[in-house]
């Protein structure tokens, strides 16, 4: 068995010291492992949401209207998903991360320090959606190993959306 990450160990301690027993067919360790993966997914998703919303506000150039609307559709959908991911962590009996500091530690996405040109925005959002897809795929594997079907379902849906977003963004660059 693989060694638990620092995040997973912290969540495992939280899962087993809350006093009320959670008996949903997953062990404390399984719940902590899945919640740790979902926490990374939440951090990546929030970071992508924020970057997409930023680009929606600040995009310029000949594709302004197309990108402004595309980015709005993507950040609106992402905003709705954040709640589902956080609530799944809570359903597993653990606390969801909810601060910029936690997201910065957990996210695999690096935000730009300046407002990029429109084509660079597309490239960054493409990479961001691919990063979230990879995070979802890794989390899905852990959830499947634990037999956590509701999390597998949630992550399958998220994976589908981020792969579709990546395809649409990639198409703009071809």
PDB file of C-alpha atoms in Angstrom:
ATOM      1  CA  UNK A   1       0.000   0.000   0.000  1.00  0.00           C
ATOM      2  CA  UNK A   2       1.301   3.457  -0.927  1.00  0.00           C
ATOM      3  CA  UNK A   3       2.322   5.872   1.781  1.00  0.00           C
ATOM      4  CA  UNK A   4      -0.347   8.457   2.587  1.00  0.00           C
ATOM      5  CA  UNK A   5       0.264  12.040   1.496  1.00  0.00           C
ATOM      6  CA  UNK A   6       0.404  14.814   4.086  1.00  0.00           C
ATOM      7  CA  UNK A   7      -3.058  15.971   2.971  1.00  0.00           C
ATOM      8  CA  UNK A   8      -4.454  12.450   3.143  1.00  0.00           C
ATOM      9  CA  UNK A   9      -2.945  11.914   6.615  1.00  0.00           C
ATOM     10  CA  UNK A  10      -4.479  15.173   7.831  1.00  0.00           C
ATOM     11  CA  UNK A  11      -7.871  14.198   6.430  1.00  0.00           C
ATOM     12  CA  UNK A  12      -7.580  10.696   7.895  1.00  0.00           C
ATOM     13  CA  UNK A  13      -7.011  12.217  11.339  1.00  0.00           C
ATOM     14  CA  UNK A  14     -10.050  14.445  10.767  1.00  0.00           C
ATOM     15  CA  UNK A  15     -12.141  11.506   9.531  1.00  0.00           C
ATOM     16  CA  UNK A  16     -11.451   9.370  12.564  1.00  0.00           C
ATOM     17  CA  UNK A  17     -11.689  11.983  15.351  1.00  0.00           C
ATOM     18  CA  UNK A  18     -15.054  13.644  14.756  1.00  0.00           C
ATOM     19  CA  UNK A  19     -16.962  11.490  17.239  1.00  0.00           C
ATOM     20  CA  UNK A  20     -19.856  10.440  14.999  1.00  0.00           C
ATOM     21  CA  UNK A  21     -19.308   7.250  13.076  1.00  0.00           C
ATOM     22  CA  UNK A  22     -19.877   7.512   9.331  1.00  0.00           C
ATOM     23  CA  UNK A  23     -21.071   4.146   8.051  1.00  0.00           C
ATOM     24  CA  UNK A  24     -21.529   4.491   4.285  1.00  0.00           C
ATOM     25  CA  UNK A  25     -19.540   1.440   3.216  1.00  0.00           C
ATOM     26  CA  UNK A  26     -16.180   3.204   3.004  1.00  0.00           C
ATOM     27  CA  UNK A  27     -13.475   3.049   5.656  1.00  0.00           C
ATOM     28  CA  UNK A  28     -12.056   6.201   7.236  1.00  0.00           C
ATOM     29  CA  UNK A  29      -8.919   5.706   5.131  1.00  0.00           C
ATOM     30  CA  UNK A  30     -10.897   5.317   1.903  1.00  0.00           C
ATOM     31  CA  UNK A  31     -12.928   8.433   2.677  1.00  0.00           C
ATOM     32  CA  UNK A  32      -9.763  10.398   3.497  1.00  0.00           C
ATOM     33  CA  UNK A  33      -8.009   9.196   0.330  1.00  0.00           C
ATOM     34  CA  UNK A  34     -10.942  10.147  -1.896  1.00  0.00           C
ATOM     35  CA  UNK A  35     -11.424  13.484  -0.095  1.00  0.00           C
ATOM     36  CA  UNK A  36      -7.724  14.313  -0.604  1.00  0.00           C
ATOM     37  CA  UNK A  37      -8.095  13.717  -4.348  1.00  0.00           C
ATOM     38  CA  UNK A  38     -11.331  15.714  -4.447  1.00  0.00           C
ATOM     39  CA  UNK A  39      -9.571  18.546  -2.597  1.00  0.00           C
ATOM     40  CA  UNK A  40      -7.000  18.714  -5.406  1.00  0.00           C
ATOM     41  CA  UNK A  41      -9.841  18.646  -7.920  1.00  0.00           C
ATOM     42  CA  UNK A  42     -11.577  21.495  -6.090  1.00  0.00           C
ATOM     43  CA  UNK A  43      -8.358  23.541  -6.004  1.00  0.00           C
ATOM     44  CA  UNK A  44      -7.695  23.031  -9.717  1.00  0.00           C
ATOM     45  CA  UNK A  45     -11.319  23.729 -10.572  1.00  0.00           C
ATOM     46  CA  UNK A  46     -11.416  26.930  -8.522  1.00  0.00           C
ATOM     47  CA  UNK A  47      -8.148  28.145 -10.004  1.00  0.00           C
ATOM     48  CA  UNK A  48      -9.436  27.447 -13.525  1.00  0.00           C
ATOM     49  CA  UNK A  49     -12.739  29.163 -12.689  1.00  0.00           C
ATOM     50  CA  UNK A  50     -10.933  32.277 -11.481  1.00  0.00           C
ATOM     51  CA  UNK A  51      -8.598  32.389 -14.472  1.00  0.00           C
ATOM     52  CA  UNK A  52     -11.492  31.916 -16.919  1.00  0.00           C
ATOM     53  CA  UNK A  53     -13.521  34.667 -15.250  1.00  0.00           C
ATOM     54  CA  UNK A  54     -10.497  36.986 -15.306  1.00  0.00           C
ATOM     55  CA  UNK A  55     -10.011  36.345 -19.022  1.00  0.00           C
ATOM     56  CA  UNK A  56     -13.728  36.936 -19.666  1.00  0.00           C
ATOM     57  CA  UNK A  57     -13.380  40.394 -18.129  1.00  0.00           C
ATOM     58  CA  UNK A  58     -10.118  41.283 -19.839  1.00  0.00           C
ATOM     59  CA  UNK A  59     -10.134  39.715 -23.307  1.00  0.00           C
ATOM     60  CA  UNK A  60      -9.612  42.099 -26.248  1.00  0.00           C
ATOM     61  CA  UNK A  61      -9.104  41.822 -29.983  1.00  0.00           C
ATOM     62  CA  UNK A  62     -10.974  40.649 -33.075  1.00  0.00           C
ATOM     63  CA  UNK A  63     -12.371  37.550 -31.311  1.00  0.00           C
ATOM     64  CA  UNK A  64     -13.606  39.584 -28.347  1.00  0.00           C
ATOM     65  CA  UNK A  65     -17.300  38.684 -28.569  1.00  0.00           C
ATOM     66  CA  UNK A  66     -16.687  34.989 -29.337  1.00  0.00           C
ATOM     67  CA  UNK A  67     -14.178  34.576 -26.511  1.00  0.00           C
ATOM     68  CA  UNK A  68     -16.097  36.761 -24.055  1.00  0.00           C
ATOM     69  CA  UNK A  69     -19.175  34.543 -24.480  1.00  0.00           C
ATOM     70  CA  UNK A  70     -17.219  31.266 -24.517  1.00  0.00           C
ATOM     71  CA  UNK A  71     -15.335  32.192 -21.358  1.00  0.00           C
ATOM     72  CA  UNK A  72     -18.605  33.222 -19.656  1.00  0.00           C
ATOM     73  CA  UNK A  73     -20.212  29.879 -20.485  1.00  0.00           C
ATOM     74  CA  UNK A  74     -17.170  28.005 -19.210  1.00  0.00           C
ATOM     75  CA  UNK A  75     -16.744  29.938 -15.945  1.00  0.00           C
ATOM     76  CA  UNK A  76     -20.497  29.777 -15.217  1.00  0.00           C
ATOM     77  CA  UNK A  77     -20.497  25.996 -15.615  1.00  0.00           C
ATOM     78  CA  UNK A  78     -17.312  25.717 -13.548  1.00  0.00           C
ATOM     79  CA  UNK A  79     -18.818  27.837 -10.757  1.00  0.00           C
ATOM     80  CA  UNK A  80     -21.752  25.436 -10.462  1.00  0.00           C
ATOM     81  CA  UNK A  81     -19.398  22.451 -10.349  1.00  0.00           C
ATOM     82  CA  UNK A  82     -17.381  23.837  -7.438  1.00  0.00           C
ATOM     83  CA  UNK A  83     -20.332  23.349  -5.118  1.00  0.00           C
ATOM     84  CA  UNK A  84     -20.835  19.723  -6.210  1.00  0.00           C
ATOM     85  CA  UNK A  85     -17.185  18.884  -5.598  1.00  0.00           C
ATOM     86  CA  UNK A  86     -17.094  20.569  -2.177  1.00  0.00           C
ATOM     87  CA  UNK A  87     -20.386  18.971  -1.151  1.00  0.00           C
ATOM     88  CA  UNK A  88     -19.074  15.528  -2.107  1.00  0.00           C
ATOM     89  CA  UNK A  89     -16.106  16.084   0.218  1.00  0.00           C
ATOM     90  CA  UNK A  90     -18.567  17.041   2.959  1.00  0.00           C
ATOM     91  CA  UNK A  91     -20.732  13.975   2.232  1.00  0.00           C
ATOM     92  CA  UNK A  92     -17.616  11.902   2.890  1.00  0.00           C
ATOM     93  CA  UNK A  93     -17.483  13.533   6.334  1.00  0.00           C
ATOM     94  CA  UNK A  94     -14.508  15.841   5.788  1.00  0.00           C
ATOM     95  CA  UNK A  95     -14.035  19.579   5.412  1.00  0.00           C
ATOM     96  CA  UNK A  96     -13.546  21.029   1.943  1.00  0.00           C
ATOM     97  CA  UNK A  97     -10.654  23.439   1.411  1.00  0.00           C
ATOM     98  CA  UNK A  98     -11.953  26.957   0.897  1.00  0.00           C
ATOM     99  CA  UNK A  99      -9.172  29.523   1.000  1.00  0.00           C
ATOM    100  CA  UNK A 100      -6.833  30.927  -1.637  1.00  0.00           C
ATOM    101  CA  UNK A 101      -3.904  29.723   0.461  1.00  0.00           C
ATOM    102  CA  UNK A 102      -5.185  26.134   0.452  1.00  0.00           C
ATOM    103  CA  UNK A 103      -5.948  26.259  -3.268  1.00  0.00           C
ATOM    104  CA  UNK A 104      -2.494  27.655  -4.047  1.00  0.00           C
ATOM    105  CA  UNK A 105      -0.924  24.697  -2.217  1.00  0.00           C
ATOM    106  CA  UNK A 106      -3.159  22.083  -3.816  1.00  0.00           C
ATOM    107  CA  UNK A 107      -3.579  23.326  -7.394  1.00  0.00           C
ATOM    108  CA  UNK A 108      -1.505  22.089 -10.309  1.00  0.00           C
ATOM    109  CA  UNK A 109      -2.430  25.183 -12.362  1.00  0.00           C
ATOM    110  CA  UNK A 110      -0.188  28.241 -12.450  1.00  0.00           C
ATOM    111  CA  UNK A 111      -1.961  31.522 -13.079  1.00  0.00           C
ATOM    112  CA  UNK A 112      -0.375  34.230 -15.225  1.00  0.00           C
ATOM    113  CA  UNK A 113       0.941  37.297 -13.418  1.00  0.00           C
ATOM    114  CA  UNK A 114      -0.257  39.676 -16.158  1.00  0.00           C
ATOM    115  CA  UNK A 115      -3.211  39.884 -18.523  1.00  0.00           C
ATOM    116  CA  UNK A 116      -2.119  37.935 -21.615  1.00  0.00           C
ATOM    117  CA  UNK A 117      -3.157  38.486 -25.220  1.00  0.00           C
ATOM    118  CA  UNK A 118      -6.293  36.648 -26.398  1.00  0.00           C
ATOM    119  CA  UNK A 119      -4.420  33.775 -28.086  1.00  0.00           C
ATOM    120  CA  UNK A 120      -2.324  33.218 -24.943  1.00  0.00           C
ATOM    121  CA  UNK A 121      -5.557  33.207 -22.880  1.00  0.00           C
ATOM    122  CA  UNK A 122      -6.854  30.398 -25.071  1.00  0.00           C
ATOM    123  CA  UNK A 123      -3.587  28.450 -24.640  1.00  0.00           C
ATOM    124  CA  UNK A 124      -3.639  28.908 -20.850  1.00  0.00           C
ATOM    125  CA  UNK A 125      -7.272  27.846 -20.570  1.00  0.00           C
ATOM    126  CA  UNK A 126      -6.574  24.847 -22.800  1.00  0.00           C
ATOM    127  CA  UNK A 127      -3.716  23.805 -20.490  1.00  0.00           C
ATOM    128  CA  UNK A 128      -5.900  24.527 -17.448  1.00  0.00           C
ATOM    129  CA  UNK A 129      -8.734  22.318 -18.695  1.00  0.00           C
ATOM    130  CA  UNK A 130      -6.252  19.563 -19.529  1.00  0.00           C
ATOM    131  CA  UNK A 131      -4.782  19.873 -16.017  1.00  0.00           C
ATOM    132  CA  UNK A 132      -8.223  19.572 -14.427  1.00  0.00           C
ATOM    133  CA  UNK A 133      -8.934  16.555 -16.642  1.00  0.00           C
ATOM    134  CA  UNK A 134      -5.712  14.880 -15.449  1.00  0.00           C
ATOM    135  CA  UNK A 135      -6.575  15.668 -11.821  1.00  0.00           C
ATOM    136  CA  UNK A 136     -10.094  14.272 -12.335  1.00  0.00           C
ATOM    137  CA  UNK A 137      -8.700  11.120 -13.927  1.00  0.00           C
ATOM    138  CA  UNK A 138      -6.324  10.507 -10.996  1.00  0.00           C
ATOM    139  CA  UNK A 139      -9.093  11.168  -8.469  1.00  0.00           C
ATOM    140  CA  UNK A 140     -11.483   8.917 -10.387  1.00  0.00           C
ATOM    141  CA  UNK A 141      -8.983   6.058 -10.165  1.00  0.00           C
ATOM    142  CA  UNK A 142      -8.736   6.423  -6.352  1.00  0.00           C
ATOM    143  CA  UNK A 143     -12.528   6.691  -6.010  1.00  0.00           C
ATOM    144  CA  UNK A 144     -13.010   3.597  -8.163  1.00  0.00           C
ATOM    145  CA  UNK A 145     -10.458   1.651  -6.097  1.00  0.00           C
ATOM    146  CA  UNK A 146     -12.418   2.619  -2.961  1.00  0.00           C
ATOM    147  CA  UNK A 147     -15.743   1.607  -4.526  1.00  0.00           C
ATOM    148  CA  UNK A 148     -17.033   5.181  -4.195  1.00  0.00           C
ATOM    149  CA  UNK A 149     -19.517   5.223  -7.064  1.00  0.00           C
ATOM    150  CA  UNK A 150     -21.031   8.688  -6.399  1.00  0.00           C
ATOM    151  CA  UNK A 151     -17.556  10.237  -6.607  1.00  0.00           C
ATOM    152  CA  UNK A 152     -16.760   8.207  -9.733  1.00  0.00           C
ATOM    153  CA  UNK A 153     -19.964   9.535 -11.304  1.00  0.00           C
ATOM    154  CA  UNK A 154     -19.172  13.143 -10.366  1.00  0.00           C
ATOM    155  CA  UNK A 155     -15.623  12.884 -11.694  1.00  0.00           C
ATOM    156  CA  UNK A 156     -16.739  11.188 -14.916  1.00  0.00           C
ATOM    157  CA  UNK A 157     -19.034  14.139 -15.588  1.00  0.00           C
ATOM    158  CA  UNK A 158     -16.283  16.653 -14.790  1.00  0.00           C
ATOM    159  CA  UNK A 159     -13.802  14.796 -16.985  1.00  0.00           C
ATOM    160  CA  UNK A 160     -16.243  14.895 -19.912  1.00  0.00           C
ATOM    161  CA  UNK A 161     -16.767  18.652 -19.547  1.00  0.00           C
ATOM    162  CA  UNK A 162     -13.082  19.537 -19.247  1.00  0.00           C
ATOM    163  CA  UNK A 163     -12.098  17.343 -22.184  1.00  0.00           C
ATOM    164  CA  UNK A 164     -14.838  19.003 -24.273  1.00  0.00           C
ATOM    165  CA  UNK A 165     -13.694  22.489 -23.190  1.00  0.00           C
ATOM    166  CA  UNK A 166     -10.108  21.578 -24.091  1.00  0.00           C
ATOM    167  CA  UNK A 167     -11.217  20.383 -27.519  1.00  0.00           C
ATOM    168  CA  UNK A 168     -13.115  23.624 -28.177  1.00  0.00           C
ATOM    169  CA  UNK A 169     -10.202  25.787 -27.064  1.00  0.00           C
ATOM    170  CA  UNK A 170      -7.712  23.683 -29.035  1.00  0.00           C
ATOM    171  CA  UNK A 171      -9.898  24.111 -32.141  1.00  0.00           C
ATOM    172  CA  UNK A 172      -9.492  27.889 -31.891  1.00  0.00           C
ATOM    173  CA  UNK A 173      -5.725  27.511 -32.129  1.00  0.00           C
ATOM    174  CA  UNK A 174      -5.658  25.223 -35.174  1.00  0.00           C
TER     175      UNK A 174
END
